Short mmCIF file of C-alpha atoms in Angstrom, two decimals:
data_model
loop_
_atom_site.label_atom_id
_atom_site.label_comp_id
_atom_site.label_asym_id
_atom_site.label_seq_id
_atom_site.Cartn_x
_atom_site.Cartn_y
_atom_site.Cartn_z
CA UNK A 1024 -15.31 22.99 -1.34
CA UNK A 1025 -18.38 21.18 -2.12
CA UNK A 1026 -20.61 20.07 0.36
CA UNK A 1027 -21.02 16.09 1.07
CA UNK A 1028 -24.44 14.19 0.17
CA UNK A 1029 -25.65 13.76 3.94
CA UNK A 1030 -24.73 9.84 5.38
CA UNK A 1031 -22.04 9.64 2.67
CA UNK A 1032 -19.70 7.40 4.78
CA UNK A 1033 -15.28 7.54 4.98
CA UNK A 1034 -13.69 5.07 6.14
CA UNK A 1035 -10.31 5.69 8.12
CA UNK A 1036 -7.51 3.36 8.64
CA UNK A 1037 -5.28 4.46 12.07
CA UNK A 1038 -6.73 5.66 15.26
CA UNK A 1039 -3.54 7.94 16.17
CA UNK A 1040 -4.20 11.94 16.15
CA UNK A 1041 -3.62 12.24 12.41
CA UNK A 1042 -6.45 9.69 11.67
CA UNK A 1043 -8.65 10.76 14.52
CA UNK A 1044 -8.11 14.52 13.54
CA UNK A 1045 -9.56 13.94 9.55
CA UNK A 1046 -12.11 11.73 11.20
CA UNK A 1047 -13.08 14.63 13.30
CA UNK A 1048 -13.05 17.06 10.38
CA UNK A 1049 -15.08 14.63 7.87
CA UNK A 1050 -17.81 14.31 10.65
CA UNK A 1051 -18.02 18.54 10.96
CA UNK A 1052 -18.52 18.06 7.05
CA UNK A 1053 -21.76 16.24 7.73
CA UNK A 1054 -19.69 12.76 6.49
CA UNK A 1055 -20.55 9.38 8.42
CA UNK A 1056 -16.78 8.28 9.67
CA UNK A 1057 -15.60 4.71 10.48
CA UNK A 1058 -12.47 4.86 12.29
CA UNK A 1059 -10.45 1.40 12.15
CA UNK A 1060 -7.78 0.29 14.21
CA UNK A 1061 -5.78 -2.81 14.42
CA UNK A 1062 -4.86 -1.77 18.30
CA UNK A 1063 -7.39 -2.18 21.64
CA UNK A 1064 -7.12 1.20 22.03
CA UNK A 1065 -6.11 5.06 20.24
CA UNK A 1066 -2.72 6.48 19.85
CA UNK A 1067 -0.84 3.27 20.89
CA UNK A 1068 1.86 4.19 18.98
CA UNK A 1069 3.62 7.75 17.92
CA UNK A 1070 0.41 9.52 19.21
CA UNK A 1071 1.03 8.24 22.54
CA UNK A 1072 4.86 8.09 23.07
CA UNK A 1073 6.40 11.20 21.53
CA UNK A 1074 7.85 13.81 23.33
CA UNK A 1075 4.26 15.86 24.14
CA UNK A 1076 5.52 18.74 22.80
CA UNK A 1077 3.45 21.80 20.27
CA UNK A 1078 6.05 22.62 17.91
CA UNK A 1079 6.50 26.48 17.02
CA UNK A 1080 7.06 25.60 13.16
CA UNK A 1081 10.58 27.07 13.51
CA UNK A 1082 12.49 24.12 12.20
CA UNK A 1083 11.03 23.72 8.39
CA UNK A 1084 11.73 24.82 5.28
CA UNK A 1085 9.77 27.58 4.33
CA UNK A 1086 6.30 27.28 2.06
CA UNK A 1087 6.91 23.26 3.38
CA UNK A 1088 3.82 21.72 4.64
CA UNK A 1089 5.83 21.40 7.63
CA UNK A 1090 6.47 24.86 8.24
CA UNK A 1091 2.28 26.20 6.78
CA UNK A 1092 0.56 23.39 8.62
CA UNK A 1093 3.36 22.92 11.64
CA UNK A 1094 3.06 27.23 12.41
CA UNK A 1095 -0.69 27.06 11.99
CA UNK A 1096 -0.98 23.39 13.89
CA UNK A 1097 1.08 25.38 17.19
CA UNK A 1098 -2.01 27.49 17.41
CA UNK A 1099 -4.99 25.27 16.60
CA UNK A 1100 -4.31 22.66 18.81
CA UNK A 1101 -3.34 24.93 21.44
CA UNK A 1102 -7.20 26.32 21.10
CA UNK A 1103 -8.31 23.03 20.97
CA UNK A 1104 -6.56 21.74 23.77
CA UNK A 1105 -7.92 25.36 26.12
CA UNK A 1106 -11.57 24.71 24.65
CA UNK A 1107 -11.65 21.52 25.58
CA UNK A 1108 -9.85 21.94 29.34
CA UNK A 1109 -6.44 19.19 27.98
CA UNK A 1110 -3.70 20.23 30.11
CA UNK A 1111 -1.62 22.05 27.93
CA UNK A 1112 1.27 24.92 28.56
CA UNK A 1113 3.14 27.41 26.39
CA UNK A 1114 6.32 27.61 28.19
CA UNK A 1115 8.85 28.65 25.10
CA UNK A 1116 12.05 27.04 24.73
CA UNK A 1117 15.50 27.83 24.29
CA UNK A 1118 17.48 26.48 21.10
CA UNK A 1119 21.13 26.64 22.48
CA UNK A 1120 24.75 27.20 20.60
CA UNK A 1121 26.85 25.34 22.90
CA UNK A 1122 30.44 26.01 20.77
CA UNK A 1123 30.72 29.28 18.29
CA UNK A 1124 30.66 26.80 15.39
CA UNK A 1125 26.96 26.14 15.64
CA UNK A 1126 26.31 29.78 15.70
CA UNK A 1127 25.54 29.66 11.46
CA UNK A 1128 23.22 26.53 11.74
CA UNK A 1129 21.59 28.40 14.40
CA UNK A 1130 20.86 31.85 12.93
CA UNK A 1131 19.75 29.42 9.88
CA UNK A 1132 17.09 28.31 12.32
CA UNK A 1133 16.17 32.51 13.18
CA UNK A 1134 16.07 32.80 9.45
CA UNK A 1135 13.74 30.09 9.09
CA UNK A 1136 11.56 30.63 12.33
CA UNK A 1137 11.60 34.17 10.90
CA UNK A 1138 10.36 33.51 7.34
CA UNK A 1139 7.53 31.30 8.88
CA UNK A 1140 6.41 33.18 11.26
CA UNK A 1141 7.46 32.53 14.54
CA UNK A 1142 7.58 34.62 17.41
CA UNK A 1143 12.00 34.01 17.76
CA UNK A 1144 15.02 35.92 18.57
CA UNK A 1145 18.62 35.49 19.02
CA UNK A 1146 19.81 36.20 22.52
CA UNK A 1147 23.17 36.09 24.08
CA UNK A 1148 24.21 33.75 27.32
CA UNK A 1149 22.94 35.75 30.34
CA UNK A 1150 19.21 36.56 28.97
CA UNK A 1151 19.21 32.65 28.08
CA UNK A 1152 19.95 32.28 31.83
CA UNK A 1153 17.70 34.13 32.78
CA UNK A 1154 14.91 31.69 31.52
CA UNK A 1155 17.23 28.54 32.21
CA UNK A 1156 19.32 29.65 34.94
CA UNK A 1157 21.60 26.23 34.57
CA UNK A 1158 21.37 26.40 30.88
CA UNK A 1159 25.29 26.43 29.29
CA UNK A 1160 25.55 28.23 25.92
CA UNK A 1161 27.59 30.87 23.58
CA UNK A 1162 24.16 32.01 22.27
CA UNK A 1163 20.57 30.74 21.60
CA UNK A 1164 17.10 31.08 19.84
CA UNK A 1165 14.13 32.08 22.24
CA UNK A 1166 10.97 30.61 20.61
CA UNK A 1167 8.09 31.56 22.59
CA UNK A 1168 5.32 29.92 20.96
CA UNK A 1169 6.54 25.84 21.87
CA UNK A 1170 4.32 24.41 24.68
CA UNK A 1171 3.45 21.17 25.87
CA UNK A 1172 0.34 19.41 25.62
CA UNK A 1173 -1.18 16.15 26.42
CA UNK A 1174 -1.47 14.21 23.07
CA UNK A 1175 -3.68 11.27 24.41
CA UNK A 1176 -5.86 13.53 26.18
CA UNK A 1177 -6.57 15.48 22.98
CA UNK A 1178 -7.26 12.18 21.04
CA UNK A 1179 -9.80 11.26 24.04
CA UNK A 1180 -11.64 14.63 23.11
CA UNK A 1181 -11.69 13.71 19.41
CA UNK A 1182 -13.02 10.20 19.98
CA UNK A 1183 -16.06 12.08 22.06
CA UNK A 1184 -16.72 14.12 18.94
CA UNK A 1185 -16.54 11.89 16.39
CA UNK A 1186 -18.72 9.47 17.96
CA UNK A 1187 -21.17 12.24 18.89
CA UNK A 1188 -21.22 13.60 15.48
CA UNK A 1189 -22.53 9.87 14.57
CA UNK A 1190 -19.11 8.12 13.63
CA UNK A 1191 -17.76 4.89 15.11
CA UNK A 1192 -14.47 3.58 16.01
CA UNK A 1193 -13.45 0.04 15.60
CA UNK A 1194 -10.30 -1.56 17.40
CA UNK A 1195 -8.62 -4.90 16.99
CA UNK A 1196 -9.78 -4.26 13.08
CA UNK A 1197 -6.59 -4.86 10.97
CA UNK A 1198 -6.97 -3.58 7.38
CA UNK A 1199 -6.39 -6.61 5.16
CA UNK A 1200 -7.46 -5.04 1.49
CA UNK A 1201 -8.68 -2.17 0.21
CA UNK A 1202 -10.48 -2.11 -3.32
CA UNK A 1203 -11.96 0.89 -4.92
CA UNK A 1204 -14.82 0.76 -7.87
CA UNK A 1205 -17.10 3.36 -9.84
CA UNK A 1206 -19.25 3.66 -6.49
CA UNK A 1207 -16.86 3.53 -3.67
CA UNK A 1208 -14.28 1.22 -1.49
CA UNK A 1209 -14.15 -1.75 -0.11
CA UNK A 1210 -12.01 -2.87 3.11
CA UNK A 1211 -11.60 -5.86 4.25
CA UNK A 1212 -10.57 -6.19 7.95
CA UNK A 1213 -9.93 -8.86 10.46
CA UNK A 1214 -13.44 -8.10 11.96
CA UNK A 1215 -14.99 -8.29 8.78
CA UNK A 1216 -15.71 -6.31 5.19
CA UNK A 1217 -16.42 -2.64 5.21
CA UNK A 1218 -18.18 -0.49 2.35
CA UNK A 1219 -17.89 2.97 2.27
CA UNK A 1220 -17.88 6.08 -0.22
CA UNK A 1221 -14.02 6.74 0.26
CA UNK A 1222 -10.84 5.76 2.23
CA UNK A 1223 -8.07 7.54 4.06
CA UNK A 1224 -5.01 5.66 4.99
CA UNK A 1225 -3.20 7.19 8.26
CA UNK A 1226 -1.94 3.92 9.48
CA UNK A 1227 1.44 5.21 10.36
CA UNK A 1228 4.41 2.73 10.77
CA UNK A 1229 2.01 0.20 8.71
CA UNK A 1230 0.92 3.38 6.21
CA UNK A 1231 2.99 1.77 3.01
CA UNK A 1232 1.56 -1.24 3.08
CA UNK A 1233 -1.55 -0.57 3.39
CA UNK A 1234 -0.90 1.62 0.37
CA UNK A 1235 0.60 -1.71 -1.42
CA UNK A 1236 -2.45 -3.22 -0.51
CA UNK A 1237 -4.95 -0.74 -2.44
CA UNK A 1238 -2.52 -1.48 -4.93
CA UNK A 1239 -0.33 1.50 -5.26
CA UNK A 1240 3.11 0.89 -5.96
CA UNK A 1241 4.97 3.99 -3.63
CA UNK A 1242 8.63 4.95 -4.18
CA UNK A 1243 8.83 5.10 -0.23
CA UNK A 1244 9.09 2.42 2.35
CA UNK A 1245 8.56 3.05 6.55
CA UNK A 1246 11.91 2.94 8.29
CA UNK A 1247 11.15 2.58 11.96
CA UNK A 1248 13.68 4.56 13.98
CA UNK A 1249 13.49 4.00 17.94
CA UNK A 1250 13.72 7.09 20.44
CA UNK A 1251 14.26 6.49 23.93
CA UNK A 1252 13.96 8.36 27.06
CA UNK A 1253 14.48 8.67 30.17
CA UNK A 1254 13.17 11.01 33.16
CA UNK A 1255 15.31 13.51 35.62
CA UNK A 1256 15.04 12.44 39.20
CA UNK A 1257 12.28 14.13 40.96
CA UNK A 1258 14.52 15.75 43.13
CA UNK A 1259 16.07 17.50 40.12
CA UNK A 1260 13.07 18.71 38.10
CA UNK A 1261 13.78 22.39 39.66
CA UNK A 1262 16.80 22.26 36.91
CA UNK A 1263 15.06 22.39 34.00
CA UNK A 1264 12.18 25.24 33.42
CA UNK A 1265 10.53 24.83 30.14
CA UNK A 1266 12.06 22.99 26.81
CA UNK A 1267 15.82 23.06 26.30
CA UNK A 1268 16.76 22.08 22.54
CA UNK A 1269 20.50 21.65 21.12
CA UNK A 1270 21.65 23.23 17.57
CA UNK A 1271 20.13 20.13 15.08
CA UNK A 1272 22.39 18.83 12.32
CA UNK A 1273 20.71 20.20 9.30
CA UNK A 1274 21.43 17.31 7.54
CA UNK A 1275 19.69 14.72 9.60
CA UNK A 1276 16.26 14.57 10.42
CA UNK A 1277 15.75 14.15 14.36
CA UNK A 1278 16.67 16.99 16.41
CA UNK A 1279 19.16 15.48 18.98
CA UNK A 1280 18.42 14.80 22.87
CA UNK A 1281 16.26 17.35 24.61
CA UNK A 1282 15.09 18.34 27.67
CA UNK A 1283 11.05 18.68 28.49
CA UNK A 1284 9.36 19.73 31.14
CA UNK A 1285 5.88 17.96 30.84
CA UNK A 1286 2.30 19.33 32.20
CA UNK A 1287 3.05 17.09 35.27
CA UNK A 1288 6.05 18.53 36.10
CA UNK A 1289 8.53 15.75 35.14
CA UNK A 1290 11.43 16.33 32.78
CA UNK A 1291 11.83 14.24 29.88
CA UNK A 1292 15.25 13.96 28.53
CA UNK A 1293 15.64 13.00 25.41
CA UNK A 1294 14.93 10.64 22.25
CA UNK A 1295 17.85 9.46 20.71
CA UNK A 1296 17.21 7.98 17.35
CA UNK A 1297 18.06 4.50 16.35
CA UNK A 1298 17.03 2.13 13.94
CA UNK A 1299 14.68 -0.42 14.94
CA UNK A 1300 14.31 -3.77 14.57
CA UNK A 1301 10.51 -3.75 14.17
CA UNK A 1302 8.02 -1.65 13.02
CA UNK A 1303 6.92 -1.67 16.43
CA UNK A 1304 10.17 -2.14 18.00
CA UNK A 1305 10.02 -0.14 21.50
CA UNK A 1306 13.30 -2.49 22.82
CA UNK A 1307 16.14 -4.00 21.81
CA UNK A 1308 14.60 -7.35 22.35
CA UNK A 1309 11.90 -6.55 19.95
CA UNK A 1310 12.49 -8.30 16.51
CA UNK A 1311 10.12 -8.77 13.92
CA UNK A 1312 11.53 -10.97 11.03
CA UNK A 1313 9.34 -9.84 8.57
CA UNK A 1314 9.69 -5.87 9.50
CA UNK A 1315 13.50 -6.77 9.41
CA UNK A 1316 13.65 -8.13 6.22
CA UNK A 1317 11.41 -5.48 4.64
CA UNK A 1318 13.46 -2.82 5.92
CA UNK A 1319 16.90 -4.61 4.44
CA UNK A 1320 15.68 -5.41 1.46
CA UNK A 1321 14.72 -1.70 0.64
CA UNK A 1322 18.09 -0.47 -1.20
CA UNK A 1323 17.36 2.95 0.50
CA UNK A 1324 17.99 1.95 3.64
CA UNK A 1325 21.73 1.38 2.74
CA UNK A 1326 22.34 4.00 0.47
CA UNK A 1327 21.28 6.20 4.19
CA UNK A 1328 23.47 3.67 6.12
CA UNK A 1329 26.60 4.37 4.42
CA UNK A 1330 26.28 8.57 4.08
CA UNK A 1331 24.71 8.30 7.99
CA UNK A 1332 27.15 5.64 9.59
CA UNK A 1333 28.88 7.63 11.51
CA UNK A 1334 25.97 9.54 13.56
CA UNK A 1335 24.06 5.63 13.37
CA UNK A 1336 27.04 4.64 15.36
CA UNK A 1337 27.02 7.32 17.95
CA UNK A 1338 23.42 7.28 18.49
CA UNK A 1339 23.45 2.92 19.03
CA UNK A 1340 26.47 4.10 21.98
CA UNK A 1341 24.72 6.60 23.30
CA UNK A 1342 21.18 3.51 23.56
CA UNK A 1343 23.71 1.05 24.89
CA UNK A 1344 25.61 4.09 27.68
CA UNK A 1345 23.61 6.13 29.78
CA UNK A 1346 26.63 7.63 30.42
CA UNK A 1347 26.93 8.79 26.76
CA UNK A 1348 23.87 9.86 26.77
CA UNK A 1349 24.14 12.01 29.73
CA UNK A 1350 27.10 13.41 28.46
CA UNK A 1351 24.98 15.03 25.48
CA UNK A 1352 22.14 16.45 27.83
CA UNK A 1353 25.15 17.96 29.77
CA UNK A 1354 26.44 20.23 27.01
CA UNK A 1355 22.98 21.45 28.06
CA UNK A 1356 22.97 21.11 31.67
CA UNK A 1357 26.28 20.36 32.92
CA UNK A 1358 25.08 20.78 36.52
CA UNK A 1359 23.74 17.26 36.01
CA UNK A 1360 25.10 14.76 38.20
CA UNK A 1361 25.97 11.22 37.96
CA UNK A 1362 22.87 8.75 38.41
CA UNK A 1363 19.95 11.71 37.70
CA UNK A 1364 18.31 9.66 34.93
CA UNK A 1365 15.36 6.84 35.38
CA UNK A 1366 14.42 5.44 32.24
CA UNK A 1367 11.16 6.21 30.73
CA UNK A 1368 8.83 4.61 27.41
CA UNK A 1369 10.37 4.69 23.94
CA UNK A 1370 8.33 5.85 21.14
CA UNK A 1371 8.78 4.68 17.01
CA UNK A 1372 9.10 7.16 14.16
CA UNK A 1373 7.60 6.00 10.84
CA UNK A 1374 10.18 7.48 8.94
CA UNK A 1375 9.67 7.15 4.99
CA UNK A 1376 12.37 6.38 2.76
CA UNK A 1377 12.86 7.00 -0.87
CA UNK A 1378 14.67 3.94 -2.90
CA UNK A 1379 17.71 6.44 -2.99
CA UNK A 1380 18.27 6.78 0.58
CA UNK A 1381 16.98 10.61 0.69
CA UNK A 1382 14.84 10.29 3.66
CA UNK A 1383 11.53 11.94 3.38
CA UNK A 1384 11.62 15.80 4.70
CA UNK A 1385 7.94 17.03 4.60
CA UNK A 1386 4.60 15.32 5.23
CA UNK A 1387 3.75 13.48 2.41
CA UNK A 1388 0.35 11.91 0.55
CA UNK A 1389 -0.55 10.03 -2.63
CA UNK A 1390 -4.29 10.10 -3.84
CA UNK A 1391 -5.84 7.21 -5.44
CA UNK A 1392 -9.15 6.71 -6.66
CA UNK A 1393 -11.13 7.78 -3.82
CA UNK A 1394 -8.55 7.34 -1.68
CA UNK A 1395 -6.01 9.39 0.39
CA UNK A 1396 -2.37 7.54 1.79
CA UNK A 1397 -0.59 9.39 4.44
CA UNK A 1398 3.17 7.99 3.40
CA UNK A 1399 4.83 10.00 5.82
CA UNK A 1400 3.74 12.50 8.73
CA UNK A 1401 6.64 12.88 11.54
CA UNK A 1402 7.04 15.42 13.55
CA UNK A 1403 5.47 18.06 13.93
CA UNK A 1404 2.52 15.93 12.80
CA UNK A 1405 0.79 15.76 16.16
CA UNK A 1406 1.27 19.46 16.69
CA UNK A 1407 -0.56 20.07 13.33
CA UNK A 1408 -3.01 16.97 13.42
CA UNK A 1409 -5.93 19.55 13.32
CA UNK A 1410 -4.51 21.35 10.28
CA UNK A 1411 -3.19 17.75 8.40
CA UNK A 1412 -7.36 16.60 9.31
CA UNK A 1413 -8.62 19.66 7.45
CA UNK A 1414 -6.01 18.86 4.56
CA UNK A 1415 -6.68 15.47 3.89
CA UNK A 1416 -10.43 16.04 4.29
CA UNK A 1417 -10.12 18.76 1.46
CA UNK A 1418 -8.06 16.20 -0.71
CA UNK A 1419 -10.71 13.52 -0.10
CA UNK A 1420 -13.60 15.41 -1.48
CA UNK A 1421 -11.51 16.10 -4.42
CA UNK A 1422 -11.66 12.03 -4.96
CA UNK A 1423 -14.83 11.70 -4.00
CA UNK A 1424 -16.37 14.65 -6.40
CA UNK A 1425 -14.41 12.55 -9.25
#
């Protein structure tokens, strides 16, 4: 790796922990950062509404950059959160076979967690009690290296650093061009033009067109999927211990409703995942025309429609019934009663799509002169934000070194 001409300046497009992470890195690399954001404030978005959890890495194909940078991320943020006194917990979890036919899907997952290098093992129902004493299963996956961390209190941490390495970061600064040349980039925001020596697009649910606008023509386009939650009743926390997972359908991307016991004590339960009317589409009531129409007039979106219609259909019931949806948490838990669930926020996944309907399965990048586009980084992104920072750094010196 080559080391940067001191004050040479990167501009960064998305203030969630992905962006804030490679702005971090850049400005350890002796690089002048500009962090832009169209928000008031950091991690608005994914950062701030997902589930809190530190992914083991069990979950990903192995030699993915989910499974290297996920396994590595469970660690380094971790550290990161200790050093820098986030609240942050390794409790494990508990992957759980709830009927004997998930049993092969979930000694694929051992296989997996095994070939990446997580700490897992298969354990029969009365050990798995023993962690989750109302836990219902025929068998499940002990993973001892999933915690839970606070995400916005780690991005608070990064903003510190980057600013006291000497970088700055804009908000209510809406990327409206980007332009590269022989000496470096150009972008044009709603609080005015920008000039820098290279450009790294982690704008999330807007990351494609931002890409469009540098002028690179992507075969993916952002599907926003909704996840809701809701909370356990205070008065039933004491049923849930650590992270409770079901068997995930290998063939679908989201990992079914969960149960999370945050840093505070309070047990999330859930996301479900649904598609969205807007990129930023936290409710039912929230329609964007224009995300609407983008999203319909990709043909990928209906090629997925018409392989996924059944599971779209379950997971719109279980939105519009909590009592569906307490009926999945119960294969879980079925001491839950009636009326245990408050609702909580909703998050967005910026899910990319290709034009064939295969949705995206690993993070995913394109490079352009001097220029980096983050096209797709779901979960476990947040979990490995420190080790995606140090990745797109390295691919942005490779630009810049052109």
């Amino acid at each position: 790796m080559s080391s940067p001409v001191s004050g040479n300046r990167v501009i960064i497009a998305g203030a969630g922990i992905v962006g804030l992470a490679t702005a971090y890195e850049l400005g350890r690399r002796g690089y002048r950062v500009t962090v832009l954001d169209k928000e008031g404030s950091a991690a608005v978005h994914q950062t701030g509404n997902n589930s809190g959890v530190i992914h083991s890495g069990l979950y990903y194909a192995p030699g993915s950059l989910k499974a290297t940078l996920g396994t590595a991320g469970a660690a380094s943020m971790k550290e990161f959160a200790q050093a820098h006194g986030v609240d942050v917990e390794i409790t494990g979890k508990l992957v759980v076979a709830t009927k004997e036919s998930q049993l092969p899907a979930l000694k694929e997952l051992l296989r997996r967690g095994i070939q990446n290098g997580v700490p897992c093992r298969l354990i029969d129902p009365d050990e798995a009690r023993s962690y989750e004493p109302h836990v219902q299963c025929v068998a499940a996956l002990r993973v001892e290296t999933t915690g839970i961390v606070d995400y916005r209190g780690v991005c608070a941490v990064l903003m510190r650093l980057i600013r006291e390495a000497g970088g700055e970061i804009r908000f209510n600064s809406e990327v409206r061009g980007v332009r590269s040349d022989a000496s470096g980039v150009s972008v044009e925001t709603t609080s005015g033009t920008h000039r820098a020596h290279g450009f790294v697009n982690c704008a999330g649910l807007h990351s494609d067109r931002i890409a469009r606008l540098a002028g690179l023509r992507p075969d993916v386009r952002i599907i926003p999927f909704r996840g809701e939650y809701f909370e356990l009743a205070p008065e039933l926390e004491h049923l849930v211990n650590g992270l409770i997972y079901p068997v995930p359908d290998p063939a679908f991307p989201f990992l079914g409703v969960h149960l999370t016991k945050m840093t505070t004590g309070a047990v999330h339960a859930g996301p479900n995942a649904i598609f969205a009317f807007a990129r930023e589409g936290y409710s039912w009531l929230n329609i964007n025309p224009r995300d609407l129409v983008d999203s319909a007039a990709w043909p990928g979106l209906w090629r997925l429609g018409a392989k996924f219609w059944r599971v779209g259909l379950s997971e719109t019931a279980r939105s519009l019934s909590r009592r569906r949806f307490l009926a999945g948490l119960r294969e879980l838990v079925p001491a839950l009663p009636d009326d245990c669930l408050v609702p909580a926020h909703a998050g967005v996944r910026a899910q990319a799509l290709r034009r064939d309907g295969t949705l995206v399965d690993d993070f995913l990048y394109e490079r352009a002169p001097r220029q980096i586009h983050v096209l797709n980084s779901p979960s476990p992104a947040a979990t490995a934000g420190l080790e995606i920072g140090r990745l797109i750094a390295d691919e942005l010196e490779k630009e810049i070194d052109k």
